PDB file of C-alpha atoms in Angstrom:
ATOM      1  CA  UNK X   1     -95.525  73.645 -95.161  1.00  0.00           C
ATOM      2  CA  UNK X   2     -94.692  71.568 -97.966  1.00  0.00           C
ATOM      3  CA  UNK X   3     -93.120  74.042-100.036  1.00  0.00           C
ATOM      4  CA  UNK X   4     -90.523  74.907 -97.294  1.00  0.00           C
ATOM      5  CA  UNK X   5     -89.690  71.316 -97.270  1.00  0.00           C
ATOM      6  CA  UNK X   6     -89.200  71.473-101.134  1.00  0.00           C
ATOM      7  CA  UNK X   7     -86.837  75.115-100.363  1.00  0.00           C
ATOM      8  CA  UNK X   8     -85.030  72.681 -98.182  1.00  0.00           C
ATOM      9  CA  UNK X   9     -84.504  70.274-100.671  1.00  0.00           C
ATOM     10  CA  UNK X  10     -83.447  72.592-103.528  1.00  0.00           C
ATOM     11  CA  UNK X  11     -80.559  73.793-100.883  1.00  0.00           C
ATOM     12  CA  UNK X  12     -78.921  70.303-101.302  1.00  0.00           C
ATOM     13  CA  UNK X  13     -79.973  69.967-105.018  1.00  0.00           C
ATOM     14  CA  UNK X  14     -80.212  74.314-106.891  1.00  0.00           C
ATOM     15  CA  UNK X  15     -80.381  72.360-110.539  1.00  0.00           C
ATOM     16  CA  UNK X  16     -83.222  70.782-109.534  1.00  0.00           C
ATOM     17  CA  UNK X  17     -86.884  71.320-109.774  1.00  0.00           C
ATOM     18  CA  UNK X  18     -88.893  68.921-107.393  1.00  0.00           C
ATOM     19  CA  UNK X  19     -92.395  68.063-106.817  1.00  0.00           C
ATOM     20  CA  UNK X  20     -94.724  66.303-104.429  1.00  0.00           C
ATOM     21  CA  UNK X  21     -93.364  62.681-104.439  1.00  0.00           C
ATOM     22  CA  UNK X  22     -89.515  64.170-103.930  1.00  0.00           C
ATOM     23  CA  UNK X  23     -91.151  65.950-101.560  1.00  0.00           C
ATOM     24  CA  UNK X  24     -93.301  63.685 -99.530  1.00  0.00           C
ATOM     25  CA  UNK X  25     -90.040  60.815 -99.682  1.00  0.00           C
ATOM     26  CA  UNK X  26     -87.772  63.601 -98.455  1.00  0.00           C
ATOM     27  CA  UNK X  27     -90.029  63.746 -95.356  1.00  0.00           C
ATOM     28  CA  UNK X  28     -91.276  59.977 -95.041  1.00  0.00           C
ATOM     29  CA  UNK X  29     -94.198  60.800 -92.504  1.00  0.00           C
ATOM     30  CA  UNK X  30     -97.853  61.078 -93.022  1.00  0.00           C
ATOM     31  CA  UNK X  31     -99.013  64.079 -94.558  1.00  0.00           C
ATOM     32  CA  UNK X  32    -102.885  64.578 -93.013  1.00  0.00           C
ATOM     33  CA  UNK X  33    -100.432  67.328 -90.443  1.00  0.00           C
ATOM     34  CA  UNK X  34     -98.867  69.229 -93.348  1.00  0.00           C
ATOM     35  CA  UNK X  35    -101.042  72.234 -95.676  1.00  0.00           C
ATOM     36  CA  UNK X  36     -99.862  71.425 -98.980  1.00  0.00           C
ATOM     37  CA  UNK X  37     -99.778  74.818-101.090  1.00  0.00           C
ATOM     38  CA  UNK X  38     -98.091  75.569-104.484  1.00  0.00           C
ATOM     39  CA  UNK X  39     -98.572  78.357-107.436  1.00  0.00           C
ATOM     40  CA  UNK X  40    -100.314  79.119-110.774  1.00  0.00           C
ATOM     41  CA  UNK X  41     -99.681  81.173-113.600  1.00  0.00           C
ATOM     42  CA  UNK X  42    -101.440  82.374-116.361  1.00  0.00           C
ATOM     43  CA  UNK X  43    -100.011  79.677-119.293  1.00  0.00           C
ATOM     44  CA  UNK X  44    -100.356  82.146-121.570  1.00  0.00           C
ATOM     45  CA  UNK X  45     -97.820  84.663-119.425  1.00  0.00           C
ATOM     46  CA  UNK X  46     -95.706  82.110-118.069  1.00  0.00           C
ATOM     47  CA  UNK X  47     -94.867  80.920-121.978  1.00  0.00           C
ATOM     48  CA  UNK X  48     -93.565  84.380-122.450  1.00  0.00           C
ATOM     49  CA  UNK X  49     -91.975  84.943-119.128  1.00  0.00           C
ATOM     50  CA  UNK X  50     -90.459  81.332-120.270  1.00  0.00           C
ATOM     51  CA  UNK X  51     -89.224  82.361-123.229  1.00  0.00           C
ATOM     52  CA  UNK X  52     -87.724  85.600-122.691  1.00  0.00           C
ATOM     53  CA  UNK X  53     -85.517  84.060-119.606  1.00  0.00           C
ATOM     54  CA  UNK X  54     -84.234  81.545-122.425  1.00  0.00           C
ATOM     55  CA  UNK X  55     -83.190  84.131-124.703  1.00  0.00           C
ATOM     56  CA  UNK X  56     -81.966  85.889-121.831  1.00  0.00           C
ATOM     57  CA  UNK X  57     -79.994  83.438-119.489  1.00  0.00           C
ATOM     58  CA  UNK X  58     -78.948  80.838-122.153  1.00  0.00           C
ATOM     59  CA  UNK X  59     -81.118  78.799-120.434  1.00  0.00           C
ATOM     60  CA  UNK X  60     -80.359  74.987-121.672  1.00  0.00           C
ATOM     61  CA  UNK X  61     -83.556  73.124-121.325  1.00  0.00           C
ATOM     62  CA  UNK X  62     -85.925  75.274-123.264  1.00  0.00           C
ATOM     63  CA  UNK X  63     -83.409  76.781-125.389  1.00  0.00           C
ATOM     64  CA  UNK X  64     -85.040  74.594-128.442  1.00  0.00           C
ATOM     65  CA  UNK X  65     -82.437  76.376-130.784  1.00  0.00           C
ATOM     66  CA  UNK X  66     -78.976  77.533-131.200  1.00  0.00           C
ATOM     67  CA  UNK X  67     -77.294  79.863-130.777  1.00  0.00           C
ATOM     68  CA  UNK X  68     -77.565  81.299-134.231  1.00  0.00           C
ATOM     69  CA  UNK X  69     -81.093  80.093-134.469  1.00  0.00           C
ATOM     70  CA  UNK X  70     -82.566  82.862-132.111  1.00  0.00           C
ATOM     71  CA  UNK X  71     -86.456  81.745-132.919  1.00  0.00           C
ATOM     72  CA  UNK X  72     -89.001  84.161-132.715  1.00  0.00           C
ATOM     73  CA  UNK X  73     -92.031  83.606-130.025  1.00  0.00           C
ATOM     74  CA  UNK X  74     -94.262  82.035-132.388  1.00  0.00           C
ATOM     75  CA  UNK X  75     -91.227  79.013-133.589  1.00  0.00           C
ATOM     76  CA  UNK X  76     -90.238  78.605-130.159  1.00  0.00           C
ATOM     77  CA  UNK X  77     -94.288  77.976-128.625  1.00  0.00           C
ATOM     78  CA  UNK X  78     -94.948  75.767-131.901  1.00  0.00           C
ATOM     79  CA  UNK X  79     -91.763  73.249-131.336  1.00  0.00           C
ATOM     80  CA  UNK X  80     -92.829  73.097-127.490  1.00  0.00           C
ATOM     81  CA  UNK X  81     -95.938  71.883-128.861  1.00  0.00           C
ATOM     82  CA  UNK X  82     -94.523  69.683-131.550  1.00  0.00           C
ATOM     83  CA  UNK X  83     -92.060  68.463-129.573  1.00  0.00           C
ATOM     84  CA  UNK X  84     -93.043  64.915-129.714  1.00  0.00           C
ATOM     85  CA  UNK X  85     -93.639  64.938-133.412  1.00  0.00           C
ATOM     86  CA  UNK X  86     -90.344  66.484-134.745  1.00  0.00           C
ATOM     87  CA  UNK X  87     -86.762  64.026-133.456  1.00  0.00           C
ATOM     88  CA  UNK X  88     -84.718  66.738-134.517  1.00  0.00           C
ATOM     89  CA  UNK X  89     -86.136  68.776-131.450  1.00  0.00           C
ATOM     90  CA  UNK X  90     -85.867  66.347-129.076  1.00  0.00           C
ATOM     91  CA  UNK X  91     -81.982  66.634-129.585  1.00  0.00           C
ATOM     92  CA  UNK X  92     -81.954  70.059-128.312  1.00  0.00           C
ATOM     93  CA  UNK X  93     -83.018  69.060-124.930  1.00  0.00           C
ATOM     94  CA  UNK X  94     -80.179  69.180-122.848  1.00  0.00           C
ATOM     95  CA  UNK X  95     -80.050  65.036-121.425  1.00  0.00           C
ATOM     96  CA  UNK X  96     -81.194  65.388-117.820  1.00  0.00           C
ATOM     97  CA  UNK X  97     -83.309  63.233-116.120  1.00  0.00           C
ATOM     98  CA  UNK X  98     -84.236  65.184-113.365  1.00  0.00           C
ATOM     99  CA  UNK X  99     -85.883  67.765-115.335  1.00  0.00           C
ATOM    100  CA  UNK X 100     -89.976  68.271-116.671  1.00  0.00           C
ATOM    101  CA  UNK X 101     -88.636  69.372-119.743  1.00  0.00           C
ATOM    102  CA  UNK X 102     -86.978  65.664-120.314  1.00  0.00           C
ATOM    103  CA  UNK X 103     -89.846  64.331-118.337  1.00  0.00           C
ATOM    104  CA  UNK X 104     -92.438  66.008-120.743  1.00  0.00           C
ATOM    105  CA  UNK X 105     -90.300  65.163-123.732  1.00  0.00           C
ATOM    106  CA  UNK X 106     -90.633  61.410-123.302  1.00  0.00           C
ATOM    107  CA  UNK X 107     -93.768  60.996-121.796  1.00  0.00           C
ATOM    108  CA  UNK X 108     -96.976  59.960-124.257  1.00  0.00           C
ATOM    109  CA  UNK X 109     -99.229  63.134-122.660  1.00  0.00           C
ATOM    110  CA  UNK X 110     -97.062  65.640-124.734  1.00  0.00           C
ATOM    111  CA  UNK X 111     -98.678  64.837-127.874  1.00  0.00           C
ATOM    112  CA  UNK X 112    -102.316  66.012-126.669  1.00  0.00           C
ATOM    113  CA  UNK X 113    -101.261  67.786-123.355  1.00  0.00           C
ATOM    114  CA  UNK X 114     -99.118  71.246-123.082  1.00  0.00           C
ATOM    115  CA  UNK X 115     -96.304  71.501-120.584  1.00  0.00           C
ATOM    116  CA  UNK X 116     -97.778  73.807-118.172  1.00  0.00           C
ATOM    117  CA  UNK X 117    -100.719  71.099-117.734  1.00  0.00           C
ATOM    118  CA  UNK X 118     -97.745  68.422-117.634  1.00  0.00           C
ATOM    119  CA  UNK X 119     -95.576  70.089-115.088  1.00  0.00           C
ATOM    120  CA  UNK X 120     -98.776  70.529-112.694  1.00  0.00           C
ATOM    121  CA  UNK X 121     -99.128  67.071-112.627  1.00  0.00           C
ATOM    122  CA  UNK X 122     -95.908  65.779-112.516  1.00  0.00           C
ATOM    123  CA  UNK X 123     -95.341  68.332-109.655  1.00  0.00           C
ATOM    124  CA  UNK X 124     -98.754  68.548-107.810  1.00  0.00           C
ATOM    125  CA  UNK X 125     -99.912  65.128-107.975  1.00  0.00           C
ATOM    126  CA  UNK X 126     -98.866  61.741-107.460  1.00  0.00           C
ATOM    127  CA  UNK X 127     -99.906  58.128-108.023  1.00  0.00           C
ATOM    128  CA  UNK X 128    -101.537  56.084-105.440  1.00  0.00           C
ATOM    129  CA  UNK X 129     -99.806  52.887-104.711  1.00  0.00           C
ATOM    130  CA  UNK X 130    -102.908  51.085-104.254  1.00  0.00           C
ATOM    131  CA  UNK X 131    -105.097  51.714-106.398  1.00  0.00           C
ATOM    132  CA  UNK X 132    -102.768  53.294-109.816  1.00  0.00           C
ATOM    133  CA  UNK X 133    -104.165  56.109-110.030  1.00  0.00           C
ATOM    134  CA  UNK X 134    -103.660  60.046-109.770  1.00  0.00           C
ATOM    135  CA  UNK X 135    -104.471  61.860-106.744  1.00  0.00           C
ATOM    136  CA  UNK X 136    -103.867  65.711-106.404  1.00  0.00           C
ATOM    137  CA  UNK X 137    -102.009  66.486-103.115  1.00  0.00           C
ATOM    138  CA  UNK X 138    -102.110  70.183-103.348  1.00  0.00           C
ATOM    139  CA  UNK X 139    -104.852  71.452-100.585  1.00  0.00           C
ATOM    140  CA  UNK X 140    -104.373  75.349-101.307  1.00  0.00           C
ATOM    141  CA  UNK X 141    -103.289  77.183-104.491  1.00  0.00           C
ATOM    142  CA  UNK X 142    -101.929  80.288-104.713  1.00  0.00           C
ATOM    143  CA  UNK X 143    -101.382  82.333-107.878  1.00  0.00           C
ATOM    144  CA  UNK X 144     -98.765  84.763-108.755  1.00  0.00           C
ATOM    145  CA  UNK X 145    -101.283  87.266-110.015  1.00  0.00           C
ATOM    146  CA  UNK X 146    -102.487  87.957-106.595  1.00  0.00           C
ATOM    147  CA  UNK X 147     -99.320  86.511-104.867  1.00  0.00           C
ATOM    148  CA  UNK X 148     -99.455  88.307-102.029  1.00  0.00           C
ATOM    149  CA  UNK X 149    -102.730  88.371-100.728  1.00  0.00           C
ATOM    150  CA  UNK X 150    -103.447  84.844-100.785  1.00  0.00           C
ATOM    151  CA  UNK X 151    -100.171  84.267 -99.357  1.00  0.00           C
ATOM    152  CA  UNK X 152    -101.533  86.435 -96.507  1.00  0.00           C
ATOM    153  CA  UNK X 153    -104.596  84.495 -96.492  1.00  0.00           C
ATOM    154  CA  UNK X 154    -102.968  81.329 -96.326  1.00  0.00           C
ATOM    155  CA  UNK X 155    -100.910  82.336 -92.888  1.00  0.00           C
ATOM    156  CA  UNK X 156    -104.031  84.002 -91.698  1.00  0.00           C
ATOM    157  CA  UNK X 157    -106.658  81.437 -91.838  1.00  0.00           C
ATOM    158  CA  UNK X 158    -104.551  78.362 -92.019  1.00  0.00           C
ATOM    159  CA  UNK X 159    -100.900  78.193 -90.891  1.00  0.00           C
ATOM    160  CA  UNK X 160    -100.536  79.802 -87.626  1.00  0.00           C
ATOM    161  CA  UNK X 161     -97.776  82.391 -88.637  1.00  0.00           C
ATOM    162  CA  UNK X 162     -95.771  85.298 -86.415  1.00  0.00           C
ATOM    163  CA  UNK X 163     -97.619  88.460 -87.668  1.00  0.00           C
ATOM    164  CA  UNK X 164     -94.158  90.225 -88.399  1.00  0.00           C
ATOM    165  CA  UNK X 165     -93.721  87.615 -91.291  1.00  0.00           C
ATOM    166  CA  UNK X 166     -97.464  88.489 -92.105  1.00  0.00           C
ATOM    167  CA  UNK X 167     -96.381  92.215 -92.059  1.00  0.00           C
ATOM    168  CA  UNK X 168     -93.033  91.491 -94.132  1.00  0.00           C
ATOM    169  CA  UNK X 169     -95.495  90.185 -96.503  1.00  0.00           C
ATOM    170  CA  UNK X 170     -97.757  92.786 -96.825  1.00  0.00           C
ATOM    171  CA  UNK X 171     -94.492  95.287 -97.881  1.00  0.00           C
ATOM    172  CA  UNK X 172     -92.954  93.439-100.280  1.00  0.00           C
ATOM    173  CA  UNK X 173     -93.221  93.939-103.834  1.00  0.00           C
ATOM    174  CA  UNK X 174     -93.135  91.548-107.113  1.00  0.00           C
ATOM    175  CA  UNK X 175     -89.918  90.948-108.372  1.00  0.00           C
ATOM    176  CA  UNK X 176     -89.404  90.362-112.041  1.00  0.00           C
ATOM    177  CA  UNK X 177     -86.460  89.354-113.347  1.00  0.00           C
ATOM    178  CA  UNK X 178     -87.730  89.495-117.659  1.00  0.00           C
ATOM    179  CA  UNK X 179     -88.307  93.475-116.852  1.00  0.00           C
ATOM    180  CA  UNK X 180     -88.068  94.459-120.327  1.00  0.00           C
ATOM    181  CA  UNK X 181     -90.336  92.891-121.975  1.00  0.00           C
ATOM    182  CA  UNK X 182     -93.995  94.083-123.929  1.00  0.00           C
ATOM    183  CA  UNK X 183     -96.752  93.064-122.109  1.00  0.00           C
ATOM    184  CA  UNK X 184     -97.651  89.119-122.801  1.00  0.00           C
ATOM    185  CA  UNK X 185    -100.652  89.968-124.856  1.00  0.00           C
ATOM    186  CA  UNK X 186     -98.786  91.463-127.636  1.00  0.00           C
ATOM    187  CA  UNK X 187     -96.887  88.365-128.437  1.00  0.00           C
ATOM    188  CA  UNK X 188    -100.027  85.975-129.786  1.00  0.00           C
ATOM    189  CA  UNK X 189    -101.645  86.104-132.770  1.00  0.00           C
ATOM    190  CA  UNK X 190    -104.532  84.250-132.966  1.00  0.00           C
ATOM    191  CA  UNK X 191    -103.478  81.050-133.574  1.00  0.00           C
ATOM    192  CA  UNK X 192    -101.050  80.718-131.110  1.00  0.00           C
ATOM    193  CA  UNK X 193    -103.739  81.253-128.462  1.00  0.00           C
ATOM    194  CA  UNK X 194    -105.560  78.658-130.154  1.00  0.00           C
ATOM    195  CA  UNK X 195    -102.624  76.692-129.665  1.00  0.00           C
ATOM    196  CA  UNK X 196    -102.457  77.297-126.104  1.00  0.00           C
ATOM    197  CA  UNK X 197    -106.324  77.455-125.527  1.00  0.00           C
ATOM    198  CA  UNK X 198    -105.949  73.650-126.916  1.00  0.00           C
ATOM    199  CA  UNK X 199    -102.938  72.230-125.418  1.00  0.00           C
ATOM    200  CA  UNK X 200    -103.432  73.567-121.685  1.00  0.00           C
ATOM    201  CA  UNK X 201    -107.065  73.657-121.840  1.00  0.00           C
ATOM    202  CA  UNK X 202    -107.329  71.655-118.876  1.00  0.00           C
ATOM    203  CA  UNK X 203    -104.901  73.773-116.632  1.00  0.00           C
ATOM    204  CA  UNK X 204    -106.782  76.925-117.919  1.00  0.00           C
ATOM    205  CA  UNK X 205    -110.184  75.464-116.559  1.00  0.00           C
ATOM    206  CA  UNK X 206    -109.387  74.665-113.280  1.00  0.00           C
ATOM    207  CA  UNK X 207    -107.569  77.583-112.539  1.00  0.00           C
ATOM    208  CA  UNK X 208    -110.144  79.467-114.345  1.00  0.00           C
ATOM    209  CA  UNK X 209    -107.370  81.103-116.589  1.00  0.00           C
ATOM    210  CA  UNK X 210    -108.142  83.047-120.358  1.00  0.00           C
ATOM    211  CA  UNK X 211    -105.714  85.741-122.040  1.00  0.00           C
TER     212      UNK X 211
END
């Protein structure tokens, strides 16, 4: 349920990417009613997937380079990582608030935690009011590897859903918009999965993630 409130939301703001506290203030009612799902993706995919759309689209907030720049894979992971230690980076990011790339820039975690780790927090969780802490809101993940069929298991055995939508489901086929592109593998060398092993080492764990 929650992430058709979110679809909702991103009607009235498309440059936006929001998470569970825009999400739980949009609807301002308790949430023990509501089954609060979201994604995963292999870090070590979505990095590529990341980076091709960049070079593809122009895309401002992980461009990390100009225009006549054009960084390979391996520049472009390395000052994600570095981000934090290099100012002359941090001038690249485009100056918007409202973004995890910003968010991720100025926060203290990017020095010891990748982005993909970051933006699952800042998105997933939130912090409790009472006590200052973290709590993870997300009851049900589902990941893009297998999209579909835990999507179908999530309407199955716990959102009552019409089984036409179930059916729609079961037809559909993944959509990729970086087509043209060489498998992920192919673009690490061993120590940028090192890199990637250390800086989302958490995310990898719990989702039970390796190359």
């Amino acid at each position: 349920m929650m992430m058709f409130i979110i679809l909702i939301m991103k009607k009235k703001r498309p440059d936006c990417h929001f998470g569970i506290n825009e999400a739980l203030d949009y609807i301002n009612k308790p949430i023990e009613h509501y089954e609060i799902f979201s994604t995963t993706r292999n870090p070590f995919d979505m990095y590529v997937s990341l980076y091709e759309f960049t070079k593809e689209n122009n895309f401002h907030e992980w461009r990390l380079f100009n225009k006549e720049d054009n960084p390979d894979f391996s520049t472009w992971l390395n000052r994600i990582v570095t981000i934090k230690k290099d100012p002359s980076i941090i001038k690249l990011f485009k100056n918007d608030h409202t973004s995890t790339s910003t968010w991720y820039k100025e926060s203290t975690l990017s020095e010891n935690v990748g982005w993909i780790t970051y933006r699952w927090g800042k998105t997933c969780c939130r912090i409790n009011k009472d006590t200052g802490r973290g709590e993870e809101m997300v009851t049900t993940y589902l990941k893009q590897e297998s999209l579909n069929k835990d999507l179908i298991s999530l309407f199955k055995n716990k959102i009552k859903t019409p089984s036409h939508i179930i059916k729609d489901i079961k037809k559909s086929t993944k959509i990729n918009q970086t087509i043209n592109r060489n498998p992920y593998q192919e673009y690490y060398t061993p120590d940028l999965i090192d890199l990637v092993n250390n800086y989302e080492r958490f995310y990898l764990k719990k989702f039970n993630y390796t190359r």
